[in-house]
Amino acid sequence: MKEALRELIKELTAIEGISGQEQKVVRAVLQHVRPLVDEVSVDCFGNIVAIKHGGEPGPKVLIAAHTDEIGAIVKSIERNGWIRFEKIGGTGDALLLGRQVAVNGHFGLVGVKAGHFQTPRERTEVKPASDLYIDVGCSSDAEVLALGIKPGDPICHWPYYNEFSNSDYICSKALDDRVGCAILIQLLRELKEPFAGTLYAVFTVQEEVGLRGAQVAAYNIKPDFAIAVDTVPSGDTPDINFIKELPVSIGQGPLLQLMSRTFIMNPLMKKVMLGVCERSGAPYQVALFTGGNTDAAAMHLQAGGILSAAITIPRRYSHSPIEAMDLNDCVSTMVILQQFLKDMGGFGNLAFEEIE
């Protein structure tokens, strides 16, 4: 399981797929899931909806992972070939200067003023993205256009994947949330035993710009339960107060996220998920993270209200080109999701007023 996840993560993180332009990721995911499910389609918004029917009647569950990544988009091309851009998603200005990027597949650099000419202030200040430019090795706008680069084209961090001396500790751009996509693909691969109900494995689009794809998918599917498989910052680095800010570590299992910026887990779903996590035997963590959202925040408000949860894999250096995580947390997430599917037949007798 772990090695299969490793290979999927390496493959999927290498693909360019900013919010709104996820088609390359969608094509790659489709190749993996088509042989594994009973039905598969791509809706007009770009979400992949892969359906696997269980062996007996039961609830409908939607498990979602988002295909998009943060990045930027070409805004304009200057006459001398410099590219100006707009940010997409939670791309931070401080993480742009001097970075290697892919502009519609072409290698580029976010330009930086030579250190010899920087003032003392310039050496410490963060330049806004509106003042930055990208160099793709061209000396005119005509040369840039001849490469096939034009306004509206996607810009991603240059793709790479690395492993530390501890090979289970991995680093890449776009772990958020290609790791969730890899887990969902592997879950379908290993789904051998019959289960009750119907599984909707949904690979959503435009999560990083407002959870948009999940809204569409949840409204159309109207599941009984919805789970977002995503990533979450870890609080175990020297620049974060672990107890005060975020008591979450890598290597300790996924986080069952009780609360996010606009999501509070329903007591019924909390009871279900805590029981599933305990029965799975996999390590897991429970905490609040109000600095962001997952697709669960969108799904739980659709179709009259959907019991929703977020299982999130801790990663360091969030929303940067050097996101890092422990593969063992991905394995634990798989085990928990497998337990959820195994238990689906027993989720029919829930009553809100009986929850303590």
Coordinates of C-alpha atoms in Angstrom, one line a residue, residues 79-275:
R79 CA 7.5 43.9 -25.2
N80 CA 10.9 42.7 -24.0
G81 CA 9.5 39.3 -23.0
W82 CA 8.9 39.6 -19.2
I83 CA 5.7 38.0 -18.0
R84 CA 3.4 39.6 -15.5
F85 CA 1.0 37.4 -13.6
E86 CA -1.9 37.2 -11.1
K87 CA -1.9 34.7 -8.2
I88 CA -4.4 31.8 -8.0
G89 CA -5.4 30.5 -4.6
G90 CA -3.4 30.9 -1.4
T91 CA 0.0 31.7 -3.1
G92 CA 2.1 33.8 -0.7
D93 CA 4.2 36.7 -2.0
A94 CA 7.1 35.8 0.3
L95 CA 7.4 32.4 -1.5
L96 CA 7.6 33.7 -5.0
L97 CA 10.9 35.6 -5.4
G98 CA 13.6 33.7 -7.1
R99 CA 11.5 30.5 -7.6
Q100 CA 11.6 28.1 -10.5
V101 CA 8.2 27.9 -12.2
A102 CA 6.4 26.2 -15.1
V103 CA 4.6 28.6 -17.5
N104 CA 2.3 26.5 -19.6
G105 CA 4.9 23.7 -19.3
H106 CA 7.9 25.9 -20.1
F107 CA 10.6 26.5 -17.6
G108 CA 10.8 30.0 -16.1
L109 CA 12.2 32.0 -13.2
V110 CA 10.5 34.6 -11.0
G111 CA 13.1 37.4 -11.4
V112 CA 15.1 38.8 -8.5
K113 CA 17.1 41.9 -8.4
A114 CA 20.9 41.1 -8.2
G115 CA 22.0 41.1 -4.5
H116 CA 24.9 43.5 -5.3
F117 CA 22.3 46.2 -6.1
Q118 CA 19.8 45.6 -3.4
T119 CA 19.4 48.2 -0.7
P120 CA 19.5 47.0 3.0
R121 CA 15.7 47.4 3.0
E122 CA 15.3 45.4 -0.2
R123 CA 17.2 42.5 1.3
T124 CA 14.6 42.0 4.0
E125 CA 11.3 43.2 2.5
V126 CA 8.7 41.1 0.8
K127 CA 7.9 42.3 -2.7
P128 CA 4.2 42.1 -3.7
A129 CA 3.4 39.8 -6.6
S130 CA 2.2 42.8 -8.6
D131 CA 5.9 44.0 -8.8
L132 CA 7.3 40.6 -9.8
Y133 CA 7.9 39.2 -13.3
I134 CA 8.8 35.9 -14.8
D135 CA 11.7 35.2 -17.2
V136 CA 11.2 32.4 -19.7
G137 CA 14.4 33.1 -21.6
C138 CA 12.9 35.3 -24.3
S139 CA 13.8 38.8 -25.4
S140 CA 10.5 39.9 -26.9
D141 CA 6.8 39.3 -26.6
A142 CA 6.9 37.7 -30.0
E143 CA 9.3 35.0 -28.8
V144 CA 7.1 34.3 -25.8
L145 CA 4.0 34.0 -28.0
A146 CA 6.0 31.7 -30.3
L147 CA 6.5 29.3 -27.3
G148 CA 2.7 29.0 -27.0
I149 CA 2.5 31.2 -23.9
K150 CA -0.3 33.7 -23.8
P151 CA -2.5 35.5 -21.3
G152 CA -4.6 33.1 -19.3
D153 CA -2.0 30.3 -19.3
P154 CA -1.3 28.5 -16.0
I155 CA 1.8 29.0 -13.9
C156 CA 2.9 26.4 -11.3
H157 CA 5.9 25.8 -9.2
W158 CA 8.5 23.8 -11.1
P159 CA 7.6 20.1 -10.5
Y160 CA 9.9 17.9 -8.4
Y161 CA 9.6 15.2 -5.8
N162 CA 12.2 14.4 -3.2
E163 CA 12.7 12.0 -0.3
F164 CA 14.7 12.6 2.9
S165 CA 17.1 10.1 4.4
N166 CA 14.0 8.8 6.1
S167 CA 12.4 7.8 2.8
D168 CA 8.9 7.9 4.3
Y169 CA 9.3 11.7 4.7
I170 CA 8.6 13.2 1.3
C171 CA 8.7 16.7 -0.2
S172 CA 7.0 18.1 -3.3
K173 CA 4.8 20.9 -4.6
A174 CA 1.1 20.2 -4.8
L175 CA 1.0 17.6 -2.0
D176 CA -2.1 19.6 -1.3
D177 CA -4.1 17.8 -2.5
R178 CA -2.6 15.3 -5.0
V179 CA -1.9 13.1 -1.9
G180 CA -5.7 13.0 -1.3
C181 CA -6.2 12.0 -5.0
A182 CA -3.6 9.2 -4.6
I183 CA -5.3 7.9 -1.5
L184 CA -8.7 7.9 -3.2
I185 CA -7.3 6.0 -6.2
Q186 CA -5.6 3.5 -4.0
L187 CA -8.8 3.1 -2.0
L188 CA -10.6 2.1 -5.2
R189 CA -7.8 -0.3 -6.1
E190 CA -8.1 -2.1 -2.8
L191 CA -11.8 -2.2 -2.6
K192 CA -12.2 -6.0 -2.9
E193 CA -14.8 -6.9 -0.3
P194 CA -18.5 -6.2 -0.8
F195 CA -19.9 -3.2 1.2
A196 CA -23.3 -1.8 1.9
G197 CA -24.5 1.2 -0.1
T198 CA -22.8 3.2 -2.9
L199 CA -19.4 4.9 -3.0
Y200 CA -19.0 8.1 -5.0
A201 CA -15.3 8.8 -5.3
V202 CA -15.2 12.5 -6.4
F203 CA -12.1 14.3 -7.6
T204 CA -13.1 17.9 -7.3
V205 CA -11.9 21.1 -9.0
Q206 CA -11.4 24.7 -7.8
E207 CA -11.1 23.9 -4.1
E208 CA -8.3 26.4 -3.6
V209 CA -10.5 29.3 -4.9
G210 CA -13.7 28.7 -2.9
L211 CA -14.5 24.9 -2.7
R212 CA -16.5 25.4 -5.9
G213 CA -16.3 21.9 -7.4
A214 CA -17.4 20.2 -4.2
Q215 CA -20.5 22.4 -4.0
V216 CA -21.6 21.3 -7.5
A217 CA -20.8 17.6 -6.9
A218 CA -22.5 17.4 -3.5
Y219 CA -25.6 19.2 -4.8
N220 CA -25.9 16.8 -7.7
I221 CA -25.1 13.5 -5.8
K222 CA -27.0 14.3 -2.6
P223 CA -25.1 11.7 -0.5
D224 CA -26.0 10.6 3.0
F225 CA -22.4 11.1 4.1
A226 CA -19.5 13.1 2.7
I227 CA -15.8 13.0 3.6
A228 CA -13.2 15.4 2.4
V229 CA -9.7 13.9 2.2
D230 CA -7.3 16.7 2.2
T231 CA -4.1 18.1 3.9
V232 CA -3.7 20.3 6.9
P233 CA -0.7 22.3 8.2
S234 CA 1.2 20.7 11.0
G235 CA 2.1 22.6 14.2
D236 CA 5.3 20.8 15.0
T237 CA 7.9 23.2 13.6
P238 CA 9.8 25.8 15.6
D239 CA 7.8 28.8 14.2
I240 CA 4.4 27.5 15.5
N241 CA 3.2 27.3 19.1
F242 CA 2.1 23.6 19.2
I243 CA -0.4 23.8 22.1
K244 CA -1.7 27.4 21.5
E245 CA -2.0 27.3 17.7
L246 CA -2.2 23.8 16.3
P247 CA -1.5 20.6 18.2
V248 CA -1.0 18.5 15.1
S249 CA 2.2 16.6 14.1
I250 CA 3.3 14.7 11.1
G251 CA 3.8 11.0 11.6
Q252 CA 1.0 10.7 14.2
G253 CA -1.8 9.8 11.8
P254 CA -4.4 11.9 9.9
L255 CA -6.3 14.7 11.6
L256 CA -10.0 14.3 12.2
Q257 CA -10.8 18.0 11.8
L258 CA -13.6 18.9 14.2
M259 CA -13.8 22.5 13.1
S260 CA -12.5 24.7 10.3
R261 CA -13.0 28.3 9.2
T262 CA -16.7 27.7 8.3
F263 CA -17.4 24.1 9.3
I264 CA -18.3 22.5 12.6
M265 CA -18.6 18.7 12.5
N266 CA -22.2 17.6 13.2
P267 CA -22.4 15.6 16.5
L268 CA -23.8 12.6 14.6
M269 CA -20.9 12.6 12.2
K270 CA -18.5 13.1 15.0
K271 CA -19.9 10.0 16.7
V272 CA -19.6 8.0 13.5
M273 CA -16.1 9.1 12.7
L274 CA -14.6 8.6 16.2
G275 CA -16.1 5.1 16.2

